[in-house]
Short mmCIF file of C-alpha atoms and ligand atoms in Angstrom, two decimals:
data_model
loop_
_atom_site.label_atom_id
_atom_site.label_comp_id
_atom_site.label_asym_id
_atom_site.label_seq_id
_atom_site.Cartn_x
_atom_site.Cartn_y
_atom_site.Cartn_z
CA MET A 1 2.11 -4.10 -38.05
CA THR A 2 0.49 -1.62 -35.64
CA GLU A 3 2.73 0.81 -33.83
CA VAL A 4 3.20 0.74 -30.08
CA LEU A 5 4.43 4.01 -28.60
CA VAL A 6 7.13 3.77 -25.93
CA LEU A 7 7.97 6.94 -24.00
CA ALA A 8 11.74 6.93 -23.46
CA GLU A 9 13.24 7.71 -20.05
CA HIS A 10 16.70 9.14 -20.58
CA THR A 11 19.29 11.66 -19.51
CA ALA A 12 19.88 14.90 -21.43
CA ASP A 13 23.06 13.50 -23.00
CA GLY A 14 21.25 10.51 -24.48
CA GLU A 15 21.84 7.79 -21.91
CA VAL A 16 18.84 5.47 -22.20
CA LYS A 17 17.44 4.31 -18.85
CA LYS A 18 17.16 0.55 -18.44
CA VAL A 19 13.38 0.78 -18.04
CA THR A 20 13.10 2.06 -21.62
CA LEU A 21 14.72 -1.14 -22.88
CA GLU A 22 12.29 -3.14 -20.74
CA LEU A 23 9.36 -1.23 -22.27
CA LEU A 24 10.69 -1.89 -25.78
CA THR A 25 10.84 -5.61 -25.01
CA ALA A 26 7.25 -5.60 -23.75
CA ALA A 27 6.08 -3.44 -26.69
CA ARG A 28 7.33 -6.01 -29.22
CA ARG A 29 4.68 -8.42 -27.93
CA LEU A 30 1.96 -5.95 -28.94
CA GLY A 31 3.20 -4.57 -32.26
CA GLU A 32 6.03 -2.53 -33.71
CA PRO A 33 7.72 -0.32 -31.10
CA SER A 34 8.10 3.39 -31.85
CA VAL A 35 10.08 5.30 -29.27
CA VAL A 36 8.93 8.79 -28.32
CA TRP A 37 12.00 10.85 -27.41
CA THR A 38 11.56 14.14 -25.58
CA GLY A 39 14.31 16.77 -25.62
CA PRO A 40 17.96 16.37 -26.68
CA GLY A 41 20.20 13.29 -26.85
CA ALA A 42 18.39 11.14 -29.42
CA ASP A 43 21.40 10.89 -31.76
CA ALA A 44 23.55 9.32 -29.06
CA ALA A 45 20.75 6.95 -28.07
CA GLN A 46 19.74 5.77 -31.53
CA PRO A 47 22.06 2.69 -31.70
CA ARG A 48 20.88 1.50 -28.27
CA LEU A 49 17.21 1.94 -29.21
CA ALA A 50 17.84 0.05 -32.46
CA GLU A 51 19.52 -2.78 -30.56
CA TYR A 52 16.41 -3.23 -28.41
CA GLY A 53 13.86 -3.27 -31.22
CA ALA A 54 12.74 0.30 -31.90
CA ALA A 55 11.43 0.40 -35.47
CA LYS A 56 10.99 4.15 -35.32
CA VAL A 57 12.07 7.00 -33.04
CA TYR A 58 9.90 10.12 -32.89
CA VAL A 59 12.22 12.89 -31.78
CA ALA A 60 10.70 16.06 -30.33
CA ASP A 61 13.82 18.05 -29.49
CA SER A 62 12.15 20.92 -27.63
CA ALA A 63 13.39 22.73 -24.53
CA ASP A 64 9.83 22.69 -23.16
CA PHE A 65 10.27 19.17 -21.75
CA ALA A 66 13.09 20.22 -19.45
CA GLY A 67 11.38 23.46 -18.51
CA TYR A 68 7.84 22.43 -17.58
CA VAL A 69 7.45 19.22 -15.54
CA VAL A 70 5.31 16.47 -17.12
CA ALA A 71 2.48 18.23 -18.98
CA PRO A 72 4.38 18.76 -22.28
CA ALA A 73 5.19 15.03 -22.54
CA ALA A 74 1.51 14.14 -22.14
CA GLU A 75 0.62 16.71 -24.78
CA LEU A 76 3.19 15.30 -27.24
CA LEU A 77 1.98 11.75 -26.69
CA ALA A 78 -1.64 12.80 -27.19
CA SER A 79 -0.79 14.30 -30.58
CA LEU A 80 1.11 11.13 -31.59
CA VAL A 81 -1.78 8.94 -30.45
CA ALA A 82 -4.03 10.98 -32.75
CA SER A 83 -1.69 10.75 -35.74
CA ALA A 84 -0.28 7.21 -35.38
CA SER A 85 -3.31 5.38 -33.87
CA PRO A 86 -1.02 3.03 -31.90
CA ALA A 87 -2.13 -0.29 -30.44
CA ALA A 88 -0.94 0.91 -27.02
CA VAL A 89 1.27 3.45 -25.27
CA LEU A 90 3.83 2.11 -22.79
CA ILE A 91 5.26 4.41 -20.14
CA ALA A 92 7.64 3.71 -17.26
CA GLY A 93 5.74 3.27 -14.00
CA THR A 94 7.85 5.88 -12.26
CA THR A 95 6.30 8.77 -10.32
CA GLU A 96 6.58 11.03 -13.35
CA GLY A 97 5.59 8.30 -15.80
CA LYS A 98 2.39 7.52 -13.90
CA GLU A 99 1.43 11.18 -13.93
CA ILE A 100 2.03 11.38 -17.68
CA ALA A 101 -0.06 8.21 -18.15
CA GLY A 102 -2.96 9.71 -16.19
CA ARG A 103 -2.83 13.00 -18.08
CA LEU A 104 -2.61 11.19 -21.42
CA ALA A 105 -5.62 9.05 -20.53
CA VAL A 106 -7.69 12.16 -19.83
CA LYS A 107 -6.53 13.90 -23.01
CA THR A 108 -7.31 10.91 -25.24
CA GLY A 109 -10.39 9.62 -23.41
CA SER A 110 -8.63 6.28 -22.90
CA GLY A 111 -8.33 3.70 -20.17
CA VAL A 112 -5.08 3.54 -18.23
CA LEU A 113 -3.41 0.66 -16.39
CA THR A 114 -0.74 1.58 -13.86
CA ASP A 115 1.83 -0.49 -12.00
CA ALA A 116 1.73 -3.35 -14.51
CA VAL A 117 4.42 -5.95 -13.78
CA ASP A 118 4.04 -7.59 -17.19
CA VAL A 119 2.35 -6.94 -20.50
CA THR A 120 1.08 -9.59 -22.91
CA ALA A 121 -1.43 -9.77 -25.75
CA ALA A 122 -4.64 -11.79 -25.75
CA ASP A 123 -6.99 -11.84 -28.75
CA GLY A 124 -5.02 -8.94 -30.15
CA ALA A 125 -5.56 -6.74 -27.09
CA PRO A 126 -2.86 -5.68 -24.62
CA VAL A 127 -3.21 -7.24 -21.18
CA GLY A 128 -1.55 -5.75 -18.12
CA GLU A 129 -0.55 -8.01 -15.26
CA HIS A 130 -0.77 -6.42 -11.81
CA ALA A 131 0.54 -7.75 -8.51
CA ASN A 132 -1.85 -6.43 -5.88
CA PHE A 133 -1.76 -6.59 -2.08
CA GLY A 134 1.99 -6.97 -2.11
CA GLY A 135 1.87 -9.70 -4.74
CA ALA A 136 -0.70 -11.86 -2.95
CA VAL A 137 -3.27 -11.31 -5.72
CA VAL A 138 -2.39 -11.23 -9.43
CA VAL A 139 -4.85 -9.38 -11.67
CA HIS A 140 -4.98 -9.33 -15.48
CA ALA A 141 -6.58 -6.20 -16.91
CA THR A 142 -7.45 -4.86 -20.35
CA VAL A 143 -8.46 -1.40 -21.48
CA ARG A 144 -11.90 -1.24 -23.07
CA THR A 145 -12.02 2.39 -24.12
CA GLY A 146 -9.66 4.32 -26.37
CA THR A 147 -5.95 3.56 -26.69
CA PRO A 148 -4.56 1.32 -23.93
CA ILE A 149 -2.09 3.34 -21.85
CA ILE A 150 0.04 1.14 -19.65
CA ALA A 151 2.54 2.25 -17.01
CA VAL A 152 4.93 -0.64 -16.42
CA ARG A 153 6.92 -0.95 -13.20
CA PRO A 154 10.69 -0.70 -13.72
CA ASN A 155 12.55 -4.00 -13.31
CA SER A 156 9.48 -6.11 -14.04
CA VAL A 157 10.25 -7.19 -17.61
CA ALA A 158 13.67 -8.57 -18.56
CA ALA A 159 15.10 -6.40 -21.38
CA GLU A 160 16.08 -8.46 -24.42
CA PRO A 161 17.81 -7.16 -27.57
CA SER A 162 16.14 -7.59 -30.96
CA PRO A 163 17.74 -5.39 -33.62
CA ALA A 164 15.54 -3.04 -35.65
CA ALA A 165 15.96 0.10 -37.75
CA ALA A 166 15.20 2.85 -35.19
CA ALA A 167 14.46 5.22 -38.09
CA VAL A 168 14.44 8.76 -36.73
CA GLU A 169 11.45 10.98 -37.49
CA ALA A 170 11.65 14.57 -36.26
CA VAL A 171 8.47 15.91 -34.68
CA ALA A 172 7.89 19.67 -34.34
CA PHE A 173 6.60 20.41 -30.85
CA THR A 174 5.84 23.49 -28.79
CA ALA A 175 3.98 23.06 -25.53
CA SER A 176 0.68 24.91 -25.20
CA ASP A 177 0.26 27.63 -22.55
CA ALA A 178 -1.88 25.19 -20.54
CA ALA A 179 1.07 22.78 -20.35
CA LYS A 180 3.36 25.54 -19.09
CA THR A 181 1.58 26.40 -15.85
CA ALA A 182 4.07 24.49 -13.65
CA LYS A 183 7.59 25.63 -14.41
CA ILE A 184 10.86 23.99 -13.27
CA THR A 185 12.87 26.71 -11.56
CA GLU A 186 15.86 24.73 -10.31
CA HIS A 187 17.55 21.35 -10.72
CA VAL A 188 19.41 19.95 -7.70
CA VAL A 189 21.79 17.16 -8.57
CA ALA A 190 21.61 14.30 -6.09
CA GLU A 191 24.83 13.63 -4.24
CA ALA A 192 26.75 11.11 -6.29
CA SER A 193 27.46 7.79 -4.63
CA GLU A 194 30.21 5.34 -5.47
CA ARG A 195 27.64 2.57 -5.24
CA PRO A 196 25.41 1.48 -8.12
CA GLU A 197 21.94 3.00 -8.45
CA LEU A 198 19.47 0.95 -6.39
CA SER A 199 16.83 0.35 -9.09
CA GLU A 200 19.41 -0.68 -11.68
CA ALA A 201 21.97 -2.60 -9.57
CA SER A 202 22.66 -6.26 -10.29
CA ILE A 203 23.36 -6.91 -6.59
CA VAL A 204 21.40 -5.31 -3.73
CA VAL A 205 22.17 -5.76 -0.03
CA SER A 206 19.28 -4.60 2.16
CA GLY A 207 19.16 -4.21 5.91
CA GLY A 208 16.21 -4.27 8.28
CA ARG A 209 15.32 -3.49 11.87
CA GLY A 210 17.55 -6.40 12.91
CA THR A 211 20.55 -4.11 12.45
CA GLY A 212 19.37 -2.37 15.63
CA SER A 213 20.50 1.23 14.99
CA ALA A 214 21.92 3.66 12.43
CA ASP A 215 25.41 2.58 13.54
CA GLY A 216 24.46 -1.07 13.29
CA PHE A 217 23.23 -0.45 9.75
CA GLY A 218 26.84 0.34 8.81
CA ILE A 219 27.44 -3.39 8.51
CA ILE A 220 25.01 -3.44 5.55
CA GLU A 221 27.09 -0.81 3.76
CA GLN A 222 30.26 -2.83 4.43
CA LEU A 223 28.72 -5.99 3.00
CA ALA A 224 27.36 -4.06 0.00
CA ASP A 225 30.79 -2.55 -0.70
CA SER A 226 32.49 -5.93 -0.50
CA LEU A 227 30.12 -7.15 -3.23
CA GLY A 228 30.02 -3.94 -5.30
CA ALA A 229 26.31 -3.79 -4.51
CA ALA A 230 23.68 -1.11 -3.95
CA VAL A 231 22.31 -0.62 -0.44
CA GLY A 232 18.60 -1.03 0.30
CA ALA A 233 16.59 -0.73 3.49
CA SER A 234 13.29 -1.88 4.91
CA ARG A 235 10.68 0.68 5.87
CA ALA A 236 11.30 -0.01 9.56
CA VAL A 237 14.86 1.25 9.07
CA VAL A 238 13.72 4.32 7.14
CA ASP A 239 10.95 5.15 9.64
CA ALA A 240 13.49 4.92 12.45
CA GLY A 241 15.65 7.46 10.63
CA TRP A 242 18.60 5.06 10.28
CA TYR A 243 18.78 5.40 6.48
CA PRO A 244 17.21 7.77 3.90
CA HIS A 245 13.86 7.01 2.28
CA ALA A 246 15.42 6.99 -1.21
CA PHE A 247 16.83 3.55 -0.32
CA GLN A 248 13.58 1.96 0.87
CA VAL A 249 12.65 -1.23 -0.96
CA GLY A 250 9.02 -2.29 -1.10
CA GLN A 251 5.47 -1.33 -1.83
CA THR A 252 5.98 2.30 -0.81
CA GLY A 253 9.64 2.38 -1.83
CA LYS A 254 11.67 1.22 -4.82
CA THR A 255 11.06 -1.96 -6.79
CA VAL A 256 14.25 -3.89 -7.48
CA SER A 257 14.89 -7.04 -9.45
CA PRO A 258 18.64 -7.73 -9.22
CA GLN A 259 20.50 -10.94 -9.96
CA LEU A 260 21.23 -11.22 -6.23
CA TYR A 261 19.24 -9.74 -3.32
CA VAL A 262 20.67 -10.16 0.17
CA ALA A 263 18.14 -9.44 2.95
CA VAL A 264 19.80 -8.99 6.32
CA GLY A 265 17.74 -8.66 9.51
CA ILE A 266 14.56 -8.22 7.47
CA SER A 267 11.45 -10.21 8.42
CA GLY A 268 10.04 -10.30 4.88
CA ALA A 269 6.70 -8.54 5.39
CA ILE A 270 4.45 -8.66 2.35
CA GLN A 271 4.99 -4.94 1.68
CA HIS A 272 8.76 -5.47 1.59
CA ARG A 273 8.46 -8.53 -0.62
CA ALA A 274 6.38 -6.51 -3.12
CA GLY A 275 9.53 -4.58 -3.97
CA MET A 276 12.05 -7.42 -4.29
CA GLN A 277 10.40 -10.78 -4.82
CA THR A 278 11.25 -10.90 -8.54
CA SER A 279 15.00 -10.88 -7.68
CA LYS A 280 16.74 -13.80 -9.39
CA THR A 281 18.49 -15.18 -6.30
CA ILE A 282 17.48 -14.23 -2.76
CA VAL A 283 19.74 -14.76 0.24
CA ALA A 284 18.42 -14.10 3.75
CA VAL A 285 20.21 -13.74 7.07
CA ASN A 286 17.85 -13.74 10.06
CA LYS A 287 18.09 -15.06 13.60
CA ASP A 288 14.45 -16.25 13.50
CA ALA A 289 14.10 -19.49 11.52
CA GLU A 290 10.36 -18.77 11.18
CA ALA A 291 10.84 -15.34 9.54
CA PRO A 292 8.67 -15.11 6.36
CA ILE A 293 11.66 -14.01 4.28
CA PHE A 294 12.84 -17.64 4.31
CA GLU A 295 9.68 -18.62 2.37
CA ILE A 296 11.06 -16.88 -0.71
CA ALA A 297 14.80 -17.19 -0.05
CA ASP A 298 16.96 -19.43 -2.27
CA PHE A 299 19.63 -19.54 0.45
CA GLY A 300 19.05 -18.78 4.10
CA VAL A 301 21.32 -18.42 7.11
CA VAL A 302 19.68 -18.62 10.54
CA GLY A 303 21.90 -16.65 12.86
CA ASP A 304 22.81 -13.32 14.40
CA LEU A 305 23.71 -10.94 11.60
CA PHE A 306 26.50 -9.39 13.64
CA THR A 307 28.15 -12.83 13.72
CA VAL A 308 27.27 -13.97 10.21
CA VAL A 309 27.90 -10.83 8.15
CA PRO A 310 31.51 -10.13 9.29
CA GLN A 311 32.38 -13.74 8.38
CA LEU A 312 30.70 -13.27 5.04
CA ILE A 313 32.66 -10.08 4.35
CA GLU A 314 35.89 -11.82 5.32
CA GLU A 315 35.15 -14.77 3.05
CA ILE A 316 34.24 -12.50 0.11
CA GLY A 317 37.53 -10.63 0.69
CA LYS A 318 39.51 -13.88 0.56
CA ARG A 319 37.84 -14.95 -2.68
CA LYS A 320 38.59 -11.59 -4.29
CA GLN A 321 42.30 -12.23 -3.66
CA ILE A 322 42.26 -15.57 -5.46
C1 FAD B 1 0.84 0.47 3.58
C2 FAD B 1 2.15 -0.08 4.01
C3 FAD B 1 3.24 0.05 3.17
C4 FAD B 1 4.48 -0.47 3.54
N1 FAD B 1 5.53 -0.36 2.67
C5 FAD B 1 6.70 -0.93 3.00
C6 FAD B 1 7.82 -0.89 2.10
O1 FAD B 1 7.77 -0.28 1.03
N2 FAD B 1 8.96 -1.53 2.46
C7 FAD B 1 9.08 -2.20 3.64
O2 FAD B 1 10.17 -2.74 3.90
N3 FAD B 1 8.06 -2.23 4.51
C8 FAD B 1 6.89 -1.61 4.23
N4 FAD B 1 5.87 -1.63 5.14
C9 FAD B 1 6.17 -2.12 6.50
C10 FAD B 1 6.15 -3.62 6.61
O3 FAD B 1 4.83 -4.06 6.91
C11 FAD B 1 7.08 -4.07 7.77
O4 FAD B 1 6.67 -3.42 8.96
C12 FAD B 1 8.55 -3.75 7.52
O5 FAD B 1 8.95 -4.26 6.27
C13 FAD B 1 9.38 -4.44 8.62
O6 FAD B 1 10.72 -4.12 8.45
P1 FAD B 1 11.83 -5.12 8.98
O7 FAD B 1 11.69 -6.44 8.34
O8 FAD B 1 13.13 -4.42 8.89
O9 FAD B 1 11.48 -5.18 10.55
P2 FAD B 1 10.88 -6.35 11.42
O10 FAD B 1 9.60 -6.84 10.83
O11 FAD B 1 10.86 -5.86 12.81
O12 FAD B 1 11.92 -7.52 11.27
C14 FAD B 1 13.21 -7.49 11.78
C15 FAD B 1 13.80 -8.86 11.54
O13 FAD B 1 15.14 -8.85 11.95
C16 FAD B 1 15.43 -10.08 12.62
N5 FAD B 1 16.53 -9.81 13.52
C17 FAD B 1 16.52 -9.05 14.64
N6 FAD B 1 17.76 -8.99 15.19
C18 FAD B 1 18.57 -9.75 14.39
C19 FAD B 1 19.94 -10.07 14.42
N7 FAD B 1 20.76 -9.59 15.35
N8 FAD B 1 20.41 -10.89 13.43
C20 FAD B 1 19.60 -11.38 12.47
N9 FAD B 1 18.29 -11.09 12.39
C21 FAD B 1 17.78 -10.27 13.33
C22 FAD B 1 14.14 -10.46 13.30
O14 FAD B 1 14.09 -11.86 13.52
C23 FAD B 1 13.09 -9.97 12.31
O15 FAD B 1 12.73 -11.00 11.41
C24 FAD B 1 4.64 -1.12 4.78
C25 FAD B 1 3.53 -1.25 5.63
C26 FAD B 1 2.31 -0.73 5.24
C27 FAD B 1 1.13 -0.90 6.16
#
């Protein structure tokens, strides 16, 4: 079966990011997944990669990946594309991943699809599904030149285990001088939060302009903490300076797909929906019964959030005691 290269997103100590497991699941529809692992940590990750269907793991344990932004990863992938002739290369549709995909496309003279929300095969060729204009238009696209390179949005494909060998194959790699022109000079660790990471959380509670102020937004954090959830925000909240941009959900923010998404005081503009509409269950609290968020909500409460949410927190508290 033809190989499909999957560029792993991971931490230095071998923790595999959820998106990598999603890519492995999508890759199995196209051929036999081979993970491309950059830097250290592959030993610790091998069982997890095997669990999710990696037939092979190319390990390039070079310090160049941590030292020089994204160019070395594109260079490594280009050499593996030349040697393995894969059916496709799947990369996480993160900021870095999309840059790697673009660079790889140029290096290999291939077509690239970015922001795919699904990947399937038709007549033996990979097909990327793209949700455009905030999900209003769905486009299916194929690559007609070279090796299809597809950047898949995190949280778009449900990761499913499917055990395989994950046979490790060491790859010697040293980045060229051209790939070393942008050097990483410092790493700043983001302030750790007690709450789950927004993109990976199974419950997200998001607040919108309806919260009225930065102080008012505090009620969103309280509700999130009562549920053990991550906090999200609409762009209106971020633009007003009530909450940091890192927590924005939507077209120009993060894409989330939790089991439960609670939208509080959010109208449900198409650009917001683009980042959360694949959530499994959507609950909305809004005082306007005509708010568009109710069109996609599984459960809706029409009411003032400052009346509804405290009752909700109280009720959740009672149930926790049972
Ligand atoms: C190119 C582009 C990209 C964009 N990207 C994003 C993005 O990534 N994410 C994003 O979120 N937006 C994005 N937007 C902005 C988007 O169009 C909306 O303006 C934004 O989502 C509105 O945020 P909101 O729902 O919080 O505010 P509003 O639309 O003002 O809605 C506030 C809601 O709160 C309700 N409300 C008010 N008071 C209460 C109360 N006391 N109790 C209950 N309900 C109450 C109101 O009925 C209303 O429905 C983008 C726009 C553009 C043009």
